Short mmCIF file of N, CA and C in Angstrom, two decimals:
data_model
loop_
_atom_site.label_atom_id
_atom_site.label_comp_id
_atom_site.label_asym_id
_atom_site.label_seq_id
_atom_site.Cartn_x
_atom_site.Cartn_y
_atom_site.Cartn_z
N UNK A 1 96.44 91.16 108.93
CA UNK A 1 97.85 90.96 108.71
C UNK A 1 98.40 92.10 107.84
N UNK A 2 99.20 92.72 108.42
CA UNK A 2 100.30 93.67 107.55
C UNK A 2 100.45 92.87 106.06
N UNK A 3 100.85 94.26 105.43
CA UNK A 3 101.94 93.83 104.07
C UNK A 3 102.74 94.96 103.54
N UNK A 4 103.66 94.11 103.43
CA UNK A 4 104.49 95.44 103.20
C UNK A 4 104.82 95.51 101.55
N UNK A 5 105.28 96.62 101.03
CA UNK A 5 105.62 96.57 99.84
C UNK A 5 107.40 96.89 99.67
N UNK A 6 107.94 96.61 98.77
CA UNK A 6 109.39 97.10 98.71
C UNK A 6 109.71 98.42 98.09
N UNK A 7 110.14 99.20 98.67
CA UNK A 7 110.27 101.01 98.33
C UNK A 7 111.56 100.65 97.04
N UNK A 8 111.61 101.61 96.47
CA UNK A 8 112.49 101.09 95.32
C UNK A 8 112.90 103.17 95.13
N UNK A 9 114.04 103.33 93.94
CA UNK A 9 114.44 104.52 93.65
C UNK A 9 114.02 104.57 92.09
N UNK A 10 114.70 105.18 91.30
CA UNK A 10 113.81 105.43 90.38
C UNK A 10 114.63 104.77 88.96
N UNK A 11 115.35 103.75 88.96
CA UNK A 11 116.21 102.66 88.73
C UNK A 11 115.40 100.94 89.14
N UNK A 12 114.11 100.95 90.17
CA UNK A 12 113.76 99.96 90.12
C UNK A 12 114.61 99.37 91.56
N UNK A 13 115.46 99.77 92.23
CA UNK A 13 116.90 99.25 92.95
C UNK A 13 116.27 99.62 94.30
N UNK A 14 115.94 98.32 95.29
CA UNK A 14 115.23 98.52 96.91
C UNK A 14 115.84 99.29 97.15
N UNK A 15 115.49 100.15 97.97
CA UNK A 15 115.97 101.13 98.96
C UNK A 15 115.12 101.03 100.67
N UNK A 16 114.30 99.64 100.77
CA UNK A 16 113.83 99.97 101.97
C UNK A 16 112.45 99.27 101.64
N UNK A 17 111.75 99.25 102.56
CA UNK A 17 110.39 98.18 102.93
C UNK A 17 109.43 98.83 103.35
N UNK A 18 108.15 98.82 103.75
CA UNK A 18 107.24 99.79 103.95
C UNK A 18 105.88 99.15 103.74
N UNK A 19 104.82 99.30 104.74
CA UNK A 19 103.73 98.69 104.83
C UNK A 19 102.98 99.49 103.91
N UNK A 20 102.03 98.89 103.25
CA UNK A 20 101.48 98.79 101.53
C UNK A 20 100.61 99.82 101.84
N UNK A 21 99.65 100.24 102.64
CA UNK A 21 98.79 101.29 102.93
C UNK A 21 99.21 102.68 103.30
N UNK A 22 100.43 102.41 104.12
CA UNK A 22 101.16 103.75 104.66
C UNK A 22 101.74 104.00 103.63
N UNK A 23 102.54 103.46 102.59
CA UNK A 23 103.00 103.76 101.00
C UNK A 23 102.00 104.69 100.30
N UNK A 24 101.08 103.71 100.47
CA UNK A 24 100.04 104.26 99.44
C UNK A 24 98.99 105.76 99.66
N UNK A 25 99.26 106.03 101.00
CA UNK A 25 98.95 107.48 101.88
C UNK A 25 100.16 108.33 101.53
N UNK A 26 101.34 107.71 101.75
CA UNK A 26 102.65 108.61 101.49
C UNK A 26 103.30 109.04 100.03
N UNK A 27 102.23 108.22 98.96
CA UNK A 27 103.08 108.31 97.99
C UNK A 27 104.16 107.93 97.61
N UNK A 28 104.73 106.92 98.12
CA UNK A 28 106.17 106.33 98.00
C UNK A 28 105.69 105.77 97.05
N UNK A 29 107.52 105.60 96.14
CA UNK A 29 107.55 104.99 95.24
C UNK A 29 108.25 103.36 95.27
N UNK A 30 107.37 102.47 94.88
CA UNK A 30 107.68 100.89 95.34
C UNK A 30 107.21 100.26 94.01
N UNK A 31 107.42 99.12 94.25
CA UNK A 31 107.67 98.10 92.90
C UNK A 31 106.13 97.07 92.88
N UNK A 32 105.61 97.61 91.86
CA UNK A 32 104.37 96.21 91.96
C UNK A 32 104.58 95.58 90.68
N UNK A 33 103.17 95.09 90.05
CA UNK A 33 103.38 93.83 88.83
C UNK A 33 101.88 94.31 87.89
N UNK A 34 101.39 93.84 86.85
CA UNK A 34 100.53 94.04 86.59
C UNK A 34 100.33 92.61 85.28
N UNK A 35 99.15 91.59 85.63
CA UNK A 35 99.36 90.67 84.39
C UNK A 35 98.20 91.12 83.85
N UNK A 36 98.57 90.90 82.71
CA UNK A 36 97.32 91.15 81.07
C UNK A 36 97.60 89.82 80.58
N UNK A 37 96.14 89.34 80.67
CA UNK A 37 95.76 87.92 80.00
C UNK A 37 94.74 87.90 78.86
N UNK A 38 95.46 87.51 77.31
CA UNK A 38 95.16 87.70 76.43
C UNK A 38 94.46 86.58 75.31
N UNK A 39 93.10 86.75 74.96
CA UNK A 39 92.85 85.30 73.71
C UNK A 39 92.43 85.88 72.35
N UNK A 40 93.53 85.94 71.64
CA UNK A 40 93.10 86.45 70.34
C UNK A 40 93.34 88.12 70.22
N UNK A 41 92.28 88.81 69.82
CA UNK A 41 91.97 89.74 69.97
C UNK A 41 91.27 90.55 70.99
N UNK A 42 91.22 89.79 72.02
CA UNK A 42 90.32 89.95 73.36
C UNK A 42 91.56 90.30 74.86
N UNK A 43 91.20 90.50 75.49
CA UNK A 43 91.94 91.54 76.89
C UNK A 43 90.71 90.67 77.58
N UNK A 44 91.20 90.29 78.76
CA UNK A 44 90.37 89.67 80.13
C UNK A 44 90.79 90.67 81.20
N UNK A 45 89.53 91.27 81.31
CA UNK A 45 89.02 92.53 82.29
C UNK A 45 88.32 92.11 83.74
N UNK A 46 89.38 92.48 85.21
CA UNK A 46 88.23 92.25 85.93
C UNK A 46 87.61 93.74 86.78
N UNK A 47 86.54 93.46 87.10
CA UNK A 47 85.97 94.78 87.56
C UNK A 47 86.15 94.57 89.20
N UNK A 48 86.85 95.86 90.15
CA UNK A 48 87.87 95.22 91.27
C UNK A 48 86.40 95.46 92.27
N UNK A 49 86.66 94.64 93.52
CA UNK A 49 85.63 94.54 94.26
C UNK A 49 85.54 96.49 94.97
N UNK A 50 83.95 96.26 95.19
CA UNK A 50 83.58 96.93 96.16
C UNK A 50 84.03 97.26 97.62
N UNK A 51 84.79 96.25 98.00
CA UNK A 51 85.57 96.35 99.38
C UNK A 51 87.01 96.39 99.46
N UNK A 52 87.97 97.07 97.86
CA UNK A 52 88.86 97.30 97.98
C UNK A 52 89.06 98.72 98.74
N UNK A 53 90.16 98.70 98.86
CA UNK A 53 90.44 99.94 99.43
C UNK A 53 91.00 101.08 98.84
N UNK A 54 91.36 100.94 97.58
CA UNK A 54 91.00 101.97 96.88
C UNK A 54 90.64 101.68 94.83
N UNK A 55 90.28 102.20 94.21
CA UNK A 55 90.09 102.31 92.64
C UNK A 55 88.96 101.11 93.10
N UNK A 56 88.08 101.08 94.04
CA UNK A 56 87.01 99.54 93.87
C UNK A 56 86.04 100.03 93.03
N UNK A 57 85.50 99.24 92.31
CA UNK A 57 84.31 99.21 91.29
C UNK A 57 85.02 99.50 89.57
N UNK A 58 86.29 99.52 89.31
CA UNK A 58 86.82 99.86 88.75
C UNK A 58 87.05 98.70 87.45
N UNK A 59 87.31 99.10 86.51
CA UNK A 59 87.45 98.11 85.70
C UNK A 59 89.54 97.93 85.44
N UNK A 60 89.83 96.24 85.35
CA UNK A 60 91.26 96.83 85.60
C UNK A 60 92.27 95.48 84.61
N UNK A 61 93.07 95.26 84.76
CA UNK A 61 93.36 93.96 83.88
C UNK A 61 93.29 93.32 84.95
N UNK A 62 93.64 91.37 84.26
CA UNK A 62 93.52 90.27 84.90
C UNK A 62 93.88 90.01 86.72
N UNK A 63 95.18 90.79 86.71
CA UNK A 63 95.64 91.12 88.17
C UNK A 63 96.73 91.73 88.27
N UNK A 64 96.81 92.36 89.51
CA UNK A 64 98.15 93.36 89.91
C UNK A 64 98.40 93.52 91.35
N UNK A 65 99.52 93.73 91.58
CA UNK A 65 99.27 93.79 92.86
C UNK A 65 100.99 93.97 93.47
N UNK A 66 101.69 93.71 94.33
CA UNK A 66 103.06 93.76 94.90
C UNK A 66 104.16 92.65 95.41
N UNK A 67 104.95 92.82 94.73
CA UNK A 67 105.90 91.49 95.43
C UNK A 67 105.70 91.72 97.17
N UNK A 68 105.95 90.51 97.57
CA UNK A 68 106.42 90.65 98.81
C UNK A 68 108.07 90.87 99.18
N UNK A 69 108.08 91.29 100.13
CA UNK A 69 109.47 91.37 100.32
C UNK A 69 110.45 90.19 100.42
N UNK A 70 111.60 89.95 99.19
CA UNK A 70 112.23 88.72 99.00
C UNK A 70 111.46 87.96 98.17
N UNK A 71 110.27 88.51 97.79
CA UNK A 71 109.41 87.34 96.66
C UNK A 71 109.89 88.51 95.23
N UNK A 72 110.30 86.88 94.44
CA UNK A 72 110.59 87.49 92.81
C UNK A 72 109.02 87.78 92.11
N UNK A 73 109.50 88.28 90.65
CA UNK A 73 108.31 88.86 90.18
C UNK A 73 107.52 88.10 89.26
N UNK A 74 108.02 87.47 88.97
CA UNK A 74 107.54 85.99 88.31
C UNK A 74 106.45 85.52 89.45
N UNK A 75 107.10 85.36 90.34
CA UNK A 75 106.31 84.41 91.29
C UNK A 75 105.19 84.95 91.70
N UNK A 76 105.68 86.36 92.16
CA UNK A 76 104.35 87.07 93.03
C UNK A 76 103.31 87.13 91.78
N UNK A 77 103.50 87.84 90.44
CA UNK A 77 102.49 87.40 89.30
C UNK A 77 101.36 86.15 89.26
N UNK A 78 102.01 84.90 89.27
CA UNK A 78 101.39 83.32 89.40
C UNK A 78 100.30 83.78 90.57
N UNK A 79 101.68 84.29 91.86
CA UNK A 79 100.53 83.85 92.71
C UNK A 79 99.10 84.76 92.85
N UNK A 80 99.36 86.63 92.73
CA UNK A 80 97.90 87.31 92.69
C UNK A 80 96.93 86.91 91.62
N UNK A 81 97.83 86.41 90.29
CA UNK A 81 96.51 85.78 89.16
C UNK A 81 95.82 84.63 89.72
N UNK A 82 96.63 83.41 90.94
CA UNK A 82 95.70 83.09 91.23
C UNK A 82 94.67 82.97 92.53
N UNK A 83 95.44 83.93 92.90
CA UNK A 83 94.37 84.83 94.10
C UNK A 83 93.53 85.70 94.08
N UNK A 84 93.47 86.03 93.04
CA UNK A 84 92.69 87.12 92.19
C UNK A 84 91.41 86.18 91.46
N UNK A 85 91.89 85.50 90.86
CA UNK A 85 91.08 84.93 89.73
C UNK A 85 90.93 83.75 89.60
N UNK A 86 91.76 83.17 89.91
CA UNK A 86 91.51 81.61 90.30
C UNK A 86 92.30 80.73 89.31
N UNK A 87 93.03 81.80 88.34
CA UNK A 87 94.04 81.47 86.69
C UNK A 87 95.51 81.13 87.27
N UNK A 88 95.93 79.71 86.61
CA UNK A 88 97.21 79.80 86.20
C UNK A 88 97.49 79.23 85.57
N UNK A 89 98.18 80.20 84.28
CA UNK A 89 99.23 80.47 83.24
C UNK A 89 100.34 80.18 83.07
N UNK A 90 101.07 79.98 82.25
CA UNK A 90 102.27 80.64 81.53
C UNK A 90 102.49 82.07 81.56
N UNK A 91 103.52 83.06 82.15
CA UNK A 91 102.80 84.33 81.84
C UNK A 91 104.88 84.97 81.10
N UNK A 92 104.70 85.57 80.90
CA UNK A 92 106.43 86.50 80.27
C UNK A 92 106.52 87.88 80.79
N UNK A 93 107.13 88.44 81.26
CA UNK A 93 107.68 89.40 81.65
C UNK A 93 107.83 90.31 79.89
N UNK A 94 107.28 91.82 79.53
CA UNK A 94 107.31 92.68 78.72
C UNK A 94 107.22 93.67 78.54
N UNK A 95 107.64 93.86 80.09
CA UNK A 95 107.78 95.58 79.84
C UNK A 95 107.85 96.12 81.33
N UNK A 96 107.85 97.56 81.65
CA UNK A 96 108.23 97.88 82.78
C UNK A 96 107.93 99.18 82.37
N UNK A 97 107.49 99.85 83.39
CA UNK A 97 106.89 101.41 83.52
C UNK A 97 106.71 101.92 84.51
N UNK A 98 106.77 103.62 85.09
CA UNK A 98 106.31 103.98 86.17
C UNK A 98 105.09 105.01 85.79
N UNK A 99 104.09 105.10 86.58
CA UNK A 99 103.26 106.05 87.06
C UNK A 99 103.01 106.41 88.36
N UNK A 100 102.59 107.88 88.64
CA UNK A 100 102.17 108.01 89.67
C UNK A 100 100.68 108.66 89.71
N UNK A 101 99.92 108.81 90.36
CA UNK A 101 98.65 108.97 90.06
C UNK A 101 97.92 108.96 91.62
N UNK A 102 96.78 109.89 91.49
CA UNK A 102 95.52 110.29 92.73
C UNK A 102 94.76 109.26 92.47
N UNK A 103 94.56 108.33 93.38
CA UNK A 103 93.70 107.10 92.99
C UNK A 103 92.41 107.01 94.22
N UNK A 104 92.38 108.26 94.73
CA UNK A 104 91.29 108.38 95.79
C UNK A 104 91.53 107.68 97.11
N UNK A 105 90.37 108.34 98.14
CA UNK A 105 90.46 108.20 99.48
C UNK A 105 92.32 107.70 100.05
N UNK A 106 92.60 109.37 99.97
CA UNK A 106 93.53 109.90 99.78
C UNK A 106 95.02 108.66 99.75
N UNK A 107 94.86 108.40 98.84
CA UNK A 107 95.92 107.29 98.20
C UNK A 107 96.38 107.61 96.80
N UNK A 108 97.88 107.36 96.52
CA UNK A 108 98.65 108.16 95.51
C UNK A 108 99.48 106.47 95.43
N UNK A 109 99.34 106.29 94.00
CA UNK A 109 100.47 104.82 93.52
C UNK A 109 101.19 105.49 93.16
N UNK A 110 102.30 105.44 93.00
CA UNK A 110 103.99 105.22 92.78
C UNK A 110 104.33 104.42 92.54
N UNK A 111 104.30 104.08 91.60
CA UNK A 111 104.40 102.67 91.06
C UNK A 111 105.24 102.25 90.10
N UNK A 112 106.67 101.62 90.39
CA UNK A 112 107.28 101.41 88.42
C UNK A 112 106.27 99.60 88.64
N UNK A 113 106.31 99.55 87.49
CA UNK A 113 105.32 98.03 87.42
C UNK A 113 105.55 97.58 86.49
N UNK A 114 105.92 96.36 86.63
CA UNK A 114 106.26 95.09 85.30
C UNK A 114 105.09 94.43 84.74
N UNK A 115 105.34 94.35 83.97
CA UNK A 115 104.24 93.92 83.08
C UNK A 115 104.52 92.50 82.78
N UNK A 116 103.70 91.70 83.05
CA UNK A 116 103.52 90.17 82.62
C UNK A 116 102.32 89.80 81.51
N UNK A 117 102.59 89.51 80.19
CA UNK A 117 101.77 88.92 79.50
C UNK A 117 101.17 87.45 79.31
N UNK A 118 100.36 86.73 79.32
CA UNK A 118 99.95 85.66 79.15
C UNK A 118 98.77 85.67 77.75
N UNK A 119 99.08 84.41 77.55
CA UNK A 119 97.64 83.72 76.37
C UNK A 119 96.88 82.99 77.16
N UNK A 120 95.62 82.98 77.59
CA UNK A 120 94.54 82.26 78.22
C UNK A 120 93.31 81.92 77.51
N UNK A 121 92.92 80.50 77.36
CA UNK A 121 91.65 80.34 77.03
C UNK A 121 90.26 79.55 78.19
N UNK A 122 91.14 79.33 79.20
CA UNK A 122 89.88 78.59 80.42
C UNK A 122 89.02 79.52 81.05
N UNK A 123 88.68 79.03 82.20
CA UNK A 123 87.37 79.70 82.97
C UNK A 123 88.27 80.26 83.86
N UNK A 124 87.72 80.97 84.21
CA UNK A 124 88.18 82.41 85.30
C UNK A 124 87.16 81.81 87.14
N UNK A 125 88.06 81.64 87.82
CA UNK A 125 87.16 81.75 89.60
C UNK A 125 87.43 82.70 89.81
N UNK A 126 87.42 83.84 90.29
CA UNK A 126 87.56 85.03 90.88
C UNK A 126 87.14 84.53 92.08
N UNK A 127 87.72 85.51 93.04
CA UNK A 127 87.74 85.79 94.54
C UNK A 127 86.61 86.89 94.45
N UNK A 128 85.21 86.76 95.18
CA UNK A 128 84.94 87.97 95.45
C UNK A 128 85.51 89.22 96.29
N UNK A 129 86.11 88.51 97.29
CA UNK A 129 87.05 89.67 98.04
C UNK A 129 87.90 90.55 96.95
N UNK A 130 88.24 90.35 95.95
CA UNK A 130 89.22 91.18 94.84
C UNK A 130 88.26 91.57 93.30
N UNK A 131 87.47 90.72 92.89
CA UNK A 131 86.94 90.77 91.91
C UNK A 131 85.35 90.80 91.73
N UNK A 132 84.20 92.02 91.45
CA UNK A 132 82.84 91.58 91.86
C UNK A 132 82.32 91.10 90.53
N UNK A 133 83.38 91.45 88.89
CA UNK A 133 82.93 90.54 88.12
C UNK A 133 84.30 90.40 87.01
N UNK A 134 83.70 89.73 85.40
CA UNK A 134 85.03 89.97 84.58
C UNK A 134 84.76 89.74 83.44
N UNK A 135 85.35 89.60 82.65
CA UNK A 135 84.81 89.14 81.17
C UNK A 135 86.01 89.21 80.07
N UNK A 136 85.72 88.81 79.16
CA UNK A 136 86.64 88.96 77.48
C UNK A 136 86.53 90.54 77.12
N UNK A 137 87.09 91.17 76.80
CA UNK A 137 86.82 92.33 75.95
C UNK A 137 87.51 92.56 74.79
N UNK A 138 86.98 93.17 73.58
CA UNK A 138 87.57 93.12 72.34
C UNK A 138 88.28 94.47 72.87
N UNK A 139 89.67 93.82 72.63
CA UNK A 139 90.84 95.63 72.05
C UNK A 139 90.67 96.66 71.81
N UNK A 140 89.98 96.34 70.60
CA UNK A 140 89.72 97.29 69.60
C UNK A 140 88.41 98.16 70.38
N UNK A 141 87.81 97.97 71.11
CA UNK A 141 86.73 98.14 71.55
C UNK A 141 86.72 99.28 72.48
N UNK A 142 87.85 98.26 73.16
CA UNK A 142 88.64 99.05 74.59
C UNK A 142 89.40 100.40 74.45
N UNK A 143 89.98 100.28 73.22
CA UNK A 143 90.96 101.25 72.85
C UNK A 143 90.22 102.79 72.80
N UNK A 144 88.66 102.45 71.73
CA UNK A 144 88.64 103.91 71.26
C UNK A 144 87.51 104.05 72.47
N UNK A 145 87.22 103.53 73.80
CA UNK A 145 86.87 104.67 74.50
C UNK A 145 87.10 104.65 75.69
N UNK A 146 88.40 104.11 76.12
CA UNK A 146 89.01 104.21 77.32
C UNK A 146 89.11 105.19 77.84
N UNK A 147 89.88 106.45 76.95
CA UNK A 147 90.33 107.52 78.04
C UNK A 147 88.58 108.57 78.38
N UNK A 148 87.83 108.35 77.52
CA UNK A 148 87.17 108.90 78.04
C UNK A 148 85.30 108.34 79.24
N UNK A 149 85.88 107.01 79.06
CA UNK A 149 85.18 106.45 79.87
C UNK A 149 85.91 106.29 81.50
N UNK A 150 84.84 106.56 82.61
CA UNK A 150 85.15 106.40 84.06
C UNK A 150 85.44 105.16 84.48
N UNK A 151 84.87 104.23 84.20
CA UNK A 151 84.66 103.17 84.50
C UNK A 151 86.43 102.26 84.60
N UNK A 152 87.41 102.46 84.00
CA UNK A 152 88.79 101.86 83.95
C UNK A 152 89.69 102.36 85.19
N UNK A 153 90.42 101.32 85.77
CA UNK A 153 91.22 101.79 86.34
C UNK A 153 92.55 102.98 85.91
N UNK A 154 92.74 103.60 86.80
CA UNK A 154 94.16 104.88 85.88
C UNK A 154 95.33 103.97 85.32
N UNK A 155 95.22 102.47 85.89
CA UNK A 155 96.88 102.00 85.46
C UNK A 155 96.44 101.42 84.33
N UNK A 156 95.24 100.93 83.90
CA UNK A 156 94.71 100.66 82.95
C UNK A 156 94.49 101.49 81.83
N UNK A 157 94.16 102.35 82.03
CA UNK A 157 94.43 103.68 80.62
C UNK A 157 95.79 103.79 80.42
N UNK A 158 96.65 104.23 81.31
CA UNK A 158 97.89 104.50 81.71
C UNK A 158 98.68 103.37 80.50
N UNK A 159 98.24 102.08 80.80
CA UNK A 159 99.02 101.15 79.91
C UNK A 159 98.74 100.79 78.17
N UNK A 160 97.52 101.61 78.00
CA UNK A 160 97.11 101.85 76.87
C UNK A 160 97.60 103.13 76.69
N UNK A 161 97.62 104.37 77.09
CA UNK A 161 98.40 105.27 76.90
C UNK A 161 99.88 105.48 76.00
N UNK A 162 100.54 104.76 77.08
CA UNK A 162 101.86 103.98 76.94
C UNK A 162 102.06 102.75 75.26
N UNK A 163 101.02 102.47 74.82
CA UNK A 163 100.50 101.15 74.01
C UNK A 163 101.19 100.45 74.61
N UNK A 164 101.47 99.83 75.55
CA UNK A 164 101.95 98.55 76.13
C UNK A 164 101.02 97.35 76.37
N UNK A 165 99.85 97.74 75.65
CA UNK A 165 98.78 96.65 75.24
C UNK A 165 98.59 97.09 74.36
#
């Protein structure tokens, strides 16, 4: 099954629709989400499956992924955290950012992306189709060797970059 993503300008404002893979070959710039689920001093990290199609094996936050077309951002959030992971939250909308970035087998995000925060303390199901594992990670931990560790996804440095975690 197709999916399309919503092409957006550089205001956030649709300009047009576009299937999520041909975007992601073309470099277009479209609107996704990104939730960070938080307990304490800890960040919940999942590491993305092996059979994604692109950044797989990657370490990345709780979930991310794209509205559908006509789906709000609230919603689409709920629903990849719990298609992703098997979590649902409370989550808040806190922030908003763009990157663009070489994310391999020749795929380029364009991405402005909202940021949804949550507080979580339950058990995590992950989907293996999206997730091959996950865990708690301390912040502080994360912080001093992100940029120079491989192992993180780019939107994931990117948002520590930014300190938007």
């Amino acid at each position: 099954m197709d999916e399309y993503v919503v092409l957006v300008d550089d205001q956030d404002r649709q300009i047009g629709i576009r299937e999520k893979i041909e975007s992601h070959r073309q470099g277009l710039r479209h609107r996704a989400f990104s939730v960070i689920l938080m307990d304490g001093p800890n960040i919940l990290l999942q590491r993305r499956s092996g059979h994604k199609y692109h950044s797989a094996g990657l370490w990345a936050n709780a979930a991310c992924g794209h509205p559908r077309p006509d789906e709000n951002l609230p919603s689409a959030a709920h629903r990849r955290l719990n298609e992703e992971m098997g979590i649902q939250c409370d989550l808040t909308w806190k922030a908003v950012t763009h990157y663009q970035a070489d994310v391999g087998k020749e795929m380029t995000e364009n991405e402005i992306v909202h940021l949804f925060f949550g507080n979580y303390t339950g058990p995590a199901y992950p989907n293996p189709d999206e997730a091959d594992d996950w865990g708690w990670f301390r912040l502080d931990s994360i912080r001093e060797h992100i940029e120079s560790a491989s192992c993180y996804s780019y939107w994931l440095k990117e948002y520590f970059r930014q300190r938007l975690i």
